[in-house]
Amino acid sequence: MATPGRLAPGIENPVDLLIIGAGPAGLTAAQYGGRANLNVLVLEQLAPGGQALLIDVLENYPGNVGINGGQPKSGYEFAEDLRKQAEDFGAKFLSGSVLSIHKEENIFRAALKDGKNITALAVIIATGAQHRKLDIPGEEEFSGRGVSYCATCDGPFFKNKKIFVVGGGDAACDEAQYLSRLSSKVVLIHRRDKFRAQKALAERVMKNPHIEVRFNTRPLEINGEQKVTSIMLENTVTKEQYTDDADAVFIFAGTVPQTFAITAAGNSCVKTDENGYIITDQNMETSMPGLFAAGDVRATPFRQVVVAAGEGAVAAHCAAAYIDSIKGN
Ligand SMILES: Cc1cc2nc3c(=O)[nH]c(=O)nc-3n(C[C@H](O)[C@H](O)[C@H](O)COP(=O)(O)OP(=O)(O)OC[C@H]3O[C@@H](n4cnc5c(N)ncnc54)[C@H](O)[C@@H]3O)c2cc1C
């Protein structure tokens, strides 16, 4: 990644806008920040693209339909275009993992793992979320080959196949409903004896003839060769263990927001919901003025590329207005 050019960031020389995380939210924010003529620096700990790099075919992003009958762009190609677009508008990128963010008067200071400090007038947190893993044998091995964490993304690959869904909350019930429109052989397993999901949703699942619900059941192992072929289960009450045929296992054991950078600094005034997601107003501004959040890390009902990109655009637009106000423009 290029080092920052227009203005070397440092303690005495703050950038206008610091964006932490180069997933779809951060990359879109970088483009909009650049277009607003801000001095933008994006910090990314891995590679630009975030979770989008894992998307085989990004077929649900509006307009990404492929040219002349070709297939829509992959998540990797899409993210690469987002990055180039942001760079074309002047955003700079730097490799680095942010450990903490502090605000002193009107200046934010981000401390990086390698000991560097970057200062900025405004910050957008676009650090995303990670799916909670079950940590059972076969989960990692068959990820992308039958094991999935996103029904809207991967469900269409398993039309009329035998699909297991793991979980008992809103996401598991919602996604089981979605999958039941693609296959009449959906088995929803939950380790407890009732769902945690909202009542109306849980009732819809219980009445759905395409979903078989198995309570008091947990997965022990996912098996297969090239792809998933079976799942080993345990009845949590009787302790009986058995194996069932399976073509896919969709896991919805919750997600974990990547908020380490803000919680590490003891920024207790940054409000989060009960699951740790950052709460913002409609401008994507957190409870700390000048600190914005966008994408999967934000408390939002739907986590998708299109949502992350939209929120990134709003965050950058509103951050530009905030920066103007503190510069007295
Ligand atoms: C397997 C899979 C398939 C999916 N398929 C689809 C699909 O088909 N369609 C769809 O719309 N959505 C899909 N999604 C969801 C979509 O990818 C996410 O909603 C989207 O990527 C969220 O974007 P984001 O920018 O908010 O966060 P992320 O994409 O999570 O990006 C966050 C970035 O921040 C970086 N970061 C985190 N912490 C730090 C730190 N402290 N310092 C520096 N950098 C940091 C991370 O390395 C990461 O690159 C899928 C997700 C997965 C996992």
Short mmCIF file of C-alpha atoms and ligand atoms in Angstrom, two decimals:
data_model
loop_
_atom_site.label_atom_id
_atom_site.label_comp_id
_atom_site.label_asym_id
_atom_site.label_seq_id
_atom_site.Cartn_x
_atom_site.Cartn_y
_atom_site.Cartn_z
CA MET A 1 0.00 0.00 0.00
CA ALA A 2 1.16 3.55 -0.70
CA THR A 3 2.29 5.76 2.12
CA PRO A 4 0.34 8.96 2.74
CA GLY A 5 1.36 11.65 0.31
CA ARG A 6 -0.52 14.94 0.37
CA LEU A 7 0.13 15.57 4.05
CA ALA A 8 2.41 13.42 6.15
CA PRO A 9 0.32 12.47 9.18
CA GLY A 10 1.82 12.92 12.59
CA ILE A 11 1.13 14.43 15.95
CA GLU A 12 1.55 18.05 14.81
CA ASN A 13 0.16 17.48 11.36
CA PRO A 14 -3.28 15.86 11.59
CA VAL A 15 -5.01 14.45 8.53
CA ASP A 16 -8.55 15.69 7.96
CA LEU A 17 -10.20 12.28 7.95
CA LEU A 18 -8.82 9.01 9.29
CA ILE A 19 -10.72 5.89 8.24
CA ILE A 20 -10.05 2.70 10.16
CA GLY A 21 -10.77 -0.42 8.10
CA ALA A 22 -10.79 -0.80 4.31
CA GLY A 23 -13.86 -2.98 3.80
CA PRO A 24 -16.74 -1.74 1.62
CA ALA A 25 -17.73 0.87 4.26
CA GLY A 26 -14.21 2.28 4.67
CA LEU A 27 -13.41 2.25 0.94
CA THR A 28 -16.64 4.03 0.04
CA ALA A 29 -16.07 6.58 2.81
CA ALA A 30 -12.53 7.12 1.45
CA GLN A 31 -13.88 7.84 -2.03
CA TYR A 32 -16.48 10.31 -0.76
CA GLY A 33 -13.94 11.93 1.58
CA GLY A 34 -11.52 12.37 -1.33
CA ARG A 35 -14.25 13.80 -3.55
CA ALA A 36 -15.02 16.33 -0.79
CA ASN A 37 -11.37 17.41 -1.11
CA LEU A 38 -10.46 16.16 2.33
CA ASN A 39 -7.04 14.85 3.19
CA VAL A 40 -8.00 11.19 3.75
CA LEU A 41 -5.92 8.39 5.24
CA VAL A 42 -7.21 4.79 5.38
CA LEU A 43 -5.62 2.34 7.82
CA GLU A 44 -6.08 -1.37 7.15
CA GLN A 45 -4.59 -4.21 9.17
CA LEU A 46 -4.97 -6.92 6.49
CA ALA A 47 -5.86 -6.26 2.85
CA PRO A 48 -8.29 -3.72 1.39
CA GLY A 49 -11.68 -5.37 0.78
CA GLY A 50 -12.50 -6.78 4.21
CA GLN A 51 -15.09 -9.56 4.25
CA ALA A 52 -15.99 -8.73 0.65
CA LEU A 53 -12.80 -10.55 -0.38
CA LEU A 54 -14.58 -13.78 0.65
CA ILE A 55 -17.52 -13.26 -1.69
CA ASP A 56 -17.27 -15.56 -4.66
CA VAL A 57 -19.80 -13.79 -6.89
CA LEU A 58 -21.25 -10.53 -5.62
CA GLU A 59 -24.60 -11.06 -7.29
CA ASN A 60 -26.79 -8.96 -4.99
CA TYR A 61 -25.03 -5.58 -5.28
CA PRO A 62 -27.32 -3.33 -7.35
CA GLY A 63 -25.99 -2.89 -10.87
CA ASN A 64 -23.23 -5.51 -10.57
CA VAL A 65 -24.73 -7.70 -13.31
CA GLY A 66 -21.71 -8.46 -15.51
CA ILE A 67 -21.09 -7.15 -19.00
CA ASN A 68 -22.48 -8.82 -22.16
CA GLY A 69 -23.90 -11.78 -20.28
CA GLY A 70 -20.70 -12.23 -18.24
CA GLN A 71 -20.90 -13.00 -14.57
CA PRO A 72 -21.09 -10.26 -11.91
CA LYS A 73 -17.78 -9.21 -10.34
CA SER A 74 -16.39 -11.27 -7.50
CA GLY A 75 -16.05 -9.62 -4.11
CA TYR A 76 -12.31 -9.37 -4.73
CA GLU A 77 -12.74 -7.59 -8.11
CA PHE A 78 -15.38 -5.31 -6.66
CA ALA A 79 -13.19 -4.37 -3.67
CA GLU A 80 -10.22 -3.74 -5.96
CA ASP A 81 -12.34 -1.30 -8.00
CA LEU A 82 -13.49 0.44 -4.82
CA ARG A 83 -9.88 0.83 -3.71
CA LYS A 84 -8.75 2.23 -7.08
CA GLN A 85 -11.68 4.64 -7.15
CA ALA A 86 -10.81 5.91 -3.65
CA GLU A 87 -7.14 6.34 -4.63
CA ASP A 88 -8.14 8.17 -7.84
CA PHE A 89 -9.96 10.69 -5.67
CA GLY A 90 -6.87 11.23 -3.54
CA ALA A 91 -7.31 8.90 -0.55
CA LYS A 92 -4.07 7.46 0.84
CA PHE A 93 -3.68 3.98 2.32
CA LEU A 94 -1.43 2.73 5.06
CA SER A 95 -0.97 -0.79 6.46
CA GLY A 96 -1.49 -0.85 10.19
CA SER A 97 -3.59 -2.15 13.02
CA VAL A 98 -5.16 0.46 15.28
CA LEU A 99 -4.94 -0.43 18.95
CA SER A 100 -6.70 2.56 20.45
CA ILE A 101 -8.21 5.96 19.70
CA HIS A 102 -8.22 8.95 22.04
CA LYS A 103 -9.64 12.41 21.60
CA GLU A 104 -7.77 15.36 23.09
CA GLU A 105 -9.65 18.61 22.62
CA ASN A 106 -10.53 18.55 18.90
CA ILE A 107 -7.83 16.13 17.78
CA PHE A 108 -8.13 12.35 17.57
CA ARG A 109 -5.03 10.27 18.13
CA ALA A 110 -4.88 6.67 16.87
CA ALA A 111 -2.16 4.45 18.35
CA LEU A 112 -0.95 1.74 15.98
CA LYS A 113 0.44 -1.67 16.86
CA ASP A 114 3.84 -0.74 15.39
CA GLY A 115 4.14 2.19 17.79
CA LYS A 116 3.14 4.94 15.31
CA ASN A 117 0.60 7.60 16.24
CA ILE A 118 -1.69 9.20 13.67
CA THR A 119 -3.70 12.31 14.42
CA ALA A 120 -6.87 13.42 12.66
CA LEU A 121 -9.67 15.96 12.86
CA ALA A 122 -12.36 13.29 12.36
CA VAL A 123 -12.39 9.48 12.40
CA ILE A 124 -14.64 6.90 10.77
CA ILE A 125 -14.65 3.46 12.39
CA ALA A 126 -15.28 0.94 9.61
CA THR A 127 -13.74 -2.11 11.27
CA GLY A 128 -16.59 -4.51 10.48
CA ALA A 129 -17.67 -7.60 12.36
CA GLN A 130 -16.65 -11.22 12.39
CA HIS A 131 -18.96 -14.20 12.47
CA ARG A 132 -18.86 -16.08 15.71
CA LYS A 133 -17.45 -19.53 15.00
CA LEU A 134 -18.60 -22.80 16.54
CA ASP A 135 -15.02 -24.09 16.66
CA ILE A 136 -16.01 -27.66 15.81
CA PRO A 137 -14.09 -30.06 13.56
CA GLY A 138 -14.83 -29.51 9.85
CA GLU A 139 -16.09 -25.93 10.26
CA GLU A 140 -12.91 -24.25 9.05
CA GLU A 141 -12.05 -27.00 6.57
CA PHE A 142 -15.40 -26.82 4.72
CA SER A 143 -15.87 -23.04 4.93
CA GLY A 144 -16.94 -22.00 1.41
CA ARG A 145 -17.50 -25.67 0.49
CA GLY A 146 -20.83 -26.19 2.23
CA VAL A 147 -20.23 -24.30 5.46
CA SER A 148 -21.54 -20.74 5.25
CA TYR A 149 -22.40 -17.79 7.47
CA CYS A 150 -24.61 -15.92 5.00
CA ALA A 151 -27.85 -17.39 3.56
CA THR A 152 -28.61 -14.51 1.17
CA CYS A 153 -25.08 -14.87 -0.20
CA ASP A 154 -24.68 -18.64 -0.50
CA GLY A 155 -28.23 -20.05 -0.22
CA PRO A 156 -28.88 -20.07 -4.01
CA PHE A 157 -26.01 -22.58 -4.43
CA PHE A 158 -28.03 -25.13 -2.42
CA LYS A 159 -31.41 -25.11 -4.16
CA ASN A 160 -33.38 -28.28 -3.29
CA LYS A 161 -30.46 -29.60 -1.21
CA LYS A 162 -30.52 -30.74 2.41
CA ILE A 163 -29.55 -27.71 4.46
CA PHE A 164 -28.79 -27.54 8.18
CA VAL A 165 -29.12 -24.21 9.97
CA VAL A 166 -27.46 -23.79 13.37
CA GLY A 167 -28.72 -21.21 15.88
CA GLY A 168 -31.78 -20.04 17.75
CA GLY A 169 -31.84 -16.25 17.44
CA ASP A 170 -33.40 -13.87 14.94
CA ALA A 171 -30.64 -14.42 12.37
CA ALA A 172 -30.98 -18.22 12.42
CA CYS A 173 -34.80 -18.10 12.16
CA ASP A 174 -34.76 -15.38 9.51
CA GLU A 175 -32.19 -17.17 7.41
CA ALA A 176 -33.96 -20.54 7.81
CA GLN A 177 -37.12 -18.87 6.45
CA TYR A 178 -35.10 -17.51 3.50
CA LEU A 179 -33.52 -20.92 2.82
CA SER A 180 -36.92 -22.66 3.01
CA ARG A 181 -37.86 -20.78 -0.17
CA LEU A 182 -34.94 -22.47 -1.91
CA SER A 183 -35.26 -25.94 -0.45
CA SER A 184 -37.97 -27.97 1.27
CA LYS A 185 -35.31 -29.85 3.28
CA VAL A 186 -34.16 -27.30 5.86
CA VAL A 187 -33.32 -28.60 9.34
CA LEU A 188 -32.95 -25.93 12.04
CA ILE A 189 -31.04 -27.13 15.10
CA HIS A 190 -30.81 -25.25 18.37
CA ARG A 191 -29.03 -26.36 21.53
CA ARG A 192 -31.78 -25.05 23.83
CA ASP A 193 -35.44 -26.11 24.15
CA LYS A 194 -36.83 -22.87 22.74
CA PHE A 195 -35.80 -20.08 20.38
CA ARG A 196 -34.29 -16.76 21.45
CA ALA A 197 -35.78 -15.16 18.32
CA GLN A 198 -38.70 -12.74 18.40
CA LYS A 199 -41.95 -14.60 19.07
CA ALA A 200 -43.66 -13.85 15.76
CA LEU A 201 -40.62 -14.98 13.80
CA ALA A 202 -40.18 -18.14 15.89
CA GLU A 203 -43.84 -19.01 15.34
CA ARG A 204 -43.52 -18.57 11.58
CA VAL A 205 -40.57 -20.96 11.61
CA MET A 206 -42.47 -23.54 13.69
CA LYS A 207 -45.38 -23.45 11.22
CA ASN A 208 -43.21 -23.61 8.11
CA PRO A 209 -43.69 -27.05 6.47
CA HIS A 210 -40.26 -26.81 4.79
CA ILE A 211 -38.38 -26.41 8.10
CA GLU A 212 -37.85 -29.27 10.53
CA VAL A 213 -36.95 -27.88 13.95
CA ARG A 214 -34.79 -29.95 16.29
CA PHE A 215 -34.42 -28.42 19.75
CA ASN A 216 -31.87 -29.63 22.31
CA THR A 217 -29.50 -30.44 19.46
CA ARG A 218 -25.96 -29.27 18.85
CA PRO A 219 -23.49 -29.97 16.06
CA LEU A 220 -20.36 -31.89 16.98
CA GLU A 221 -18.61 -32.32 13.64
CA ILE A 222 -19.04 -31.45 9.95
CA ASN A 223 -17.79 -34.08 7.53
CA GLY A 224 -17.23 -34.56 3.81
CA GLU A 225 -14.56 -34.89 1.16
CA GLN A 226 -14.49 -32.13 -1.49
CA LYS A 227 -17.59 -30.62 0.13
CA VAL A 228 -19.93 -31.21 3.04
CA THR A 229 -21.76 -34.55 2.99
CA SER A 230 -22.83 -35.08 6.60
CA ILE A 231 -23.07 -33.59 10.06
CA MET A 232 -22.67 -35.30 13.43
CA LEU A 233 -25.19 -34.13 16.04
CA GLU A 234 -25.83 -34.61 19.73
CA ASN A 235 -29.09 -34.48 21.64
CA THR A 236 -28.14 -32.26 24.58
CA VAL A 237 -30.66 -33.97 26.91
CA THR A 238 -30.23 -37.68 26.13
CA LYS A 239 -26.58 -37.25 24.95
CA GLU A 240 -27.41 -39.49 21.98
CA GLN A 241 -25.02 -38.87 19.08
CA TYR A 242 -25.93 -39.53 15.45
CA THR A 243 -24.94 -38.58 11.90
CA ASP A 244 -27.26 -37.10 9.29
CA ASP A 245 -26.74 -36.44 5.57
CA ALA A 246 -26.16 -32.75 4.80
CA ASP A 247 -25.24 -30.69 1.72
CA ALA A 248 -24.78 -27.42 3.58
CA VAL A 249 -24.45 -26.10 7.11
CA PHE A 250 -25.35 -22.45 7.70
CA ILE A 251 -24.06 -21.18 11.03
CA PHE A 252 -25.69 -18.23 12.83
CA ALA A 253 -24.12 -18.22 16.24
CA GLY A 254 -23.96 -14.42 16.31
CA THR A 255 -21.34 -11.92 15.15
CA VAL A 256 -18.64 -10.09 17.01
CA PRO A 257 -18.10 -6.38 16.25
CA GLN A 258 -14.48 -5.33 15.82
CA THR A 259 -14.57 -2.48 18.31
CA PHE A 260 -11.36 -3.21 20.14
CA ALA A 261 -9.83 0.10 19.08
CA ILE A 262 -12.53 2.16 20.71
CA THR A 263 -13.16 0.05 23.78
CA ALA A 264 -9.43 -0.41 24.49
CA ALA A 265 -9.07 3.31 25.05
CA GLY A 266 -11.76 3.25 27.69
CA ASN A 267 -13.96 5.49 25.55
CA SER A 268 -16.95 4.68 27.71
CA CYS A 269 -18.82 7.67 26.28
CA VAL A 270 -19.05 5.92 22.89
CA LYS A 271 -22.43 4.23 23.11
CA THR A 272 -22.85 0.63 21.98
CA ASP A 273 -25.85 -1.69 22.03
CA GLU A 274 -26.11 -4.76 24.27
CA ASN A 275 -24.06 -6.79 21.76
CA GLY A 276 -21.26 -4.24 21.50
CA TYR A 277 -22.23 -2.68 18.13
CA ILE A 278 -21.65 1.07 17.86
CA ILE A 279 -24.76 3.22 18.06
CA THR A 280 -24.86 6.29 15.79
CA ASP A 281 -27.37 8.90 14.76
CA GLN A 282 -28.62 9.14 11.18
CA ASN A 283 -25.41 11.02 10.22
CA MET A 284 -23.43 7.93 11.33
CA GLU A 285 -21.94 10.03 14.14
CA THR A 286 -21.33 8.25 17.43
CA SER A 287 -21.99 9.74 20.84
CA MET A 288 -18.48 11.29 20.58
CA PRO A 289 -18.54 14.33 18.23
CA GLY A 290 -16.27 13.83 15.21
CA LEU A 291 -16.16 10.04 15.64
CA PHE A 292 -18.28 8.28 13.02
CA ALA A 293 -19.04 4.59 12.41
CA ALA A 294 -20.25 2.77 9.29
CA GLY A 295 -20.91 -0.76 8.08
CA ASP A 296 -21.02 -4.04 9.97
CA VAL A 297 -19.52 -2.54 13.14
CA ARG A 298 -22.58 -0.31 13.53
CA ALA A 299 -25.84 -1.28 15.23
CA THR A 300 -27.87 -1.98 12.09
CA PRO A 301 -30.56 -4.53 11.20
CA PHE A 302 -28.90 -5.72 7.94
CA ARG A 303 -25.24 -6.41 7.25
CA GLN A 304 -24.47 -6.40 3.53
CA VAL A 305 -22.04 -4.72 1.12
CA VAL A 306 -24.68 -2.32 -0.20
CA VAL A 307 -25.56 -1.22 3.34
CA ALA A 308 -21.90 -0.78 4.34
CA ALA A 309 -21.19 1.26 1.20
CA GLY A 310 -24.24 3.49 1.75
CA GLU A 311 -23.33 4.10 5.37
CA GLY A 312 -19.71 4.85 4.42
CA ALA A 313 -20.92 7.53 2.00
CA VAL A 314 -23.16 9.14 4.64
CA ALA A 315 -20.38 9.01 7.26
CA ALA A 316 -17.84 10.72 4.95
CA HIS A 317 -20.35 13.37 3.87
CA CYS A 318 -21.21 14.22 7.48
CA ALA A 319 -17.58 14.01 8.62
CA ALA A 320 -16.75 16.64 5.95
CA ALA A 321 -19.40 18.97 7.43
CA TYR A 322 -17.99 18.35 10.93
CA ILE A 323 -14.42 19.10 9.74
CA ASP A 324 -15.62 22.32 8.08
CA SER A 325 -17.26 23.36 11.32
CA ILE A 326 -14.12 22.86 13.41
CA LYS A 327 -11.93 24.56 10.79
CA GLY A 328 -14.37 27.47 10.90
CA ASN A 329 -15.19 27.23 7.16
C1 LIG B 1 -18.41 -15.42 3.42
C2 LIG B 1 -19.19 -14.14 3.30
C3 LIG B 1 -19.99 -13.93 2.21
C4 LIG B 1 -20.71 -12.75 2.09
N1 LIG B 1 -21.47 -12.56 0.97
C5 LIG B 1 -22.12 -11.40 0.79
C6 LIG B 1 -22.87 -11.15 -0.41
O1 LIG B 1 -22.94 -12.00 -1.32
N2 LIG B 1 -23.47 -9.94 -0.53
C7 LIG B 1 -23.39 -8.98 0.43
O2 LIG B 1 -23.93 -7.89 0.21
N3 LIG B 1 -22.72 -9.19 1.58
C8 LIG B 1 -22.09 -10.37 1.79
N4 LIG B 1 -21.39 -10.59 2.94
C9 LIG B 1 -21.38 -9.53 3.98
C10 LIG B 1 -20.42 -8.37 3.60
O3 LIG B 1 -19.17 -8.88 3.21
C11 LIG B 1 -20.27 -7.42 4.77
O4 LIG B 1 -21.54 -6.93 5.14
C12 LIG B 1 -19.38 -6.21 4.39
O5 LIG B 1 -18.10 -6.64 3.96
C13 LIG B 1 -19.21 -5.27 5.58
O6 LIG B 1 -18.33 -4.24 5.22
P1 LIG B 1 -17.55 -3.37 6.31
O7 LIG B 1 -16.69 -2.45 5.54
O8 LIG B 1 -18.51 -2.82 7.28
O9 LIG B 1 -16.68 -4.40 7.14
P2 LIG B 1 -15.55 -5.56 6.71
O10 LIG B 1 -15.84 -5.98 5.33
O11 LIG B 1 -15.63 -6.49 7.83
O12 LIG B 1 -14.21 -4.72 6.71
C14 LIG B 1 -13.65 -4.26 7.91
C15 LIG B 1 -12.14 -4.07 7.69
O13 LIG B 1 -11.59 -3.44 8.84
C16 LIG B 1 -10.32 -4.01 9.13
N5 LIG B 1 -10.02 -3.80 10.55
C17 LIG B 1 -10.69 -4.31 11.61
N6 LIG B 1 -10.15 -3.87 12.77
C18 LIG B 1 -9.09 -3.07 12.43
C19 LIG B 1 -8.11 -2.33 13.18
N7 LIG B 1 -8.14 -2.30 14.54
N8 LIG B 1 -7.16 -1.64 12.50
C20 LIG B 1 -7.12 -1.62 11.13
N9 LIG B 1 -8.03 -2.31 10.37
C21 LIG B 1 -9.00 -3.02 11.01
C22 LIG B 1 -10.50 -5.49 8.77
O14 LIG B 1 -9.24 -6.11 8.52
C23 LIG B 1 -11.38 -5.39 7.53
O15 LIG B 1 -10.61 -5.34 6.33
C24 LIG B 1 -20.64 -11.75 3.10
C25 LIG B 1 -19.83 -11.96 4.21
C26 LIG B 1 -19.10 -13.14 4.31
C27 LIG B 1 -18.22 -13.35 5.53
#
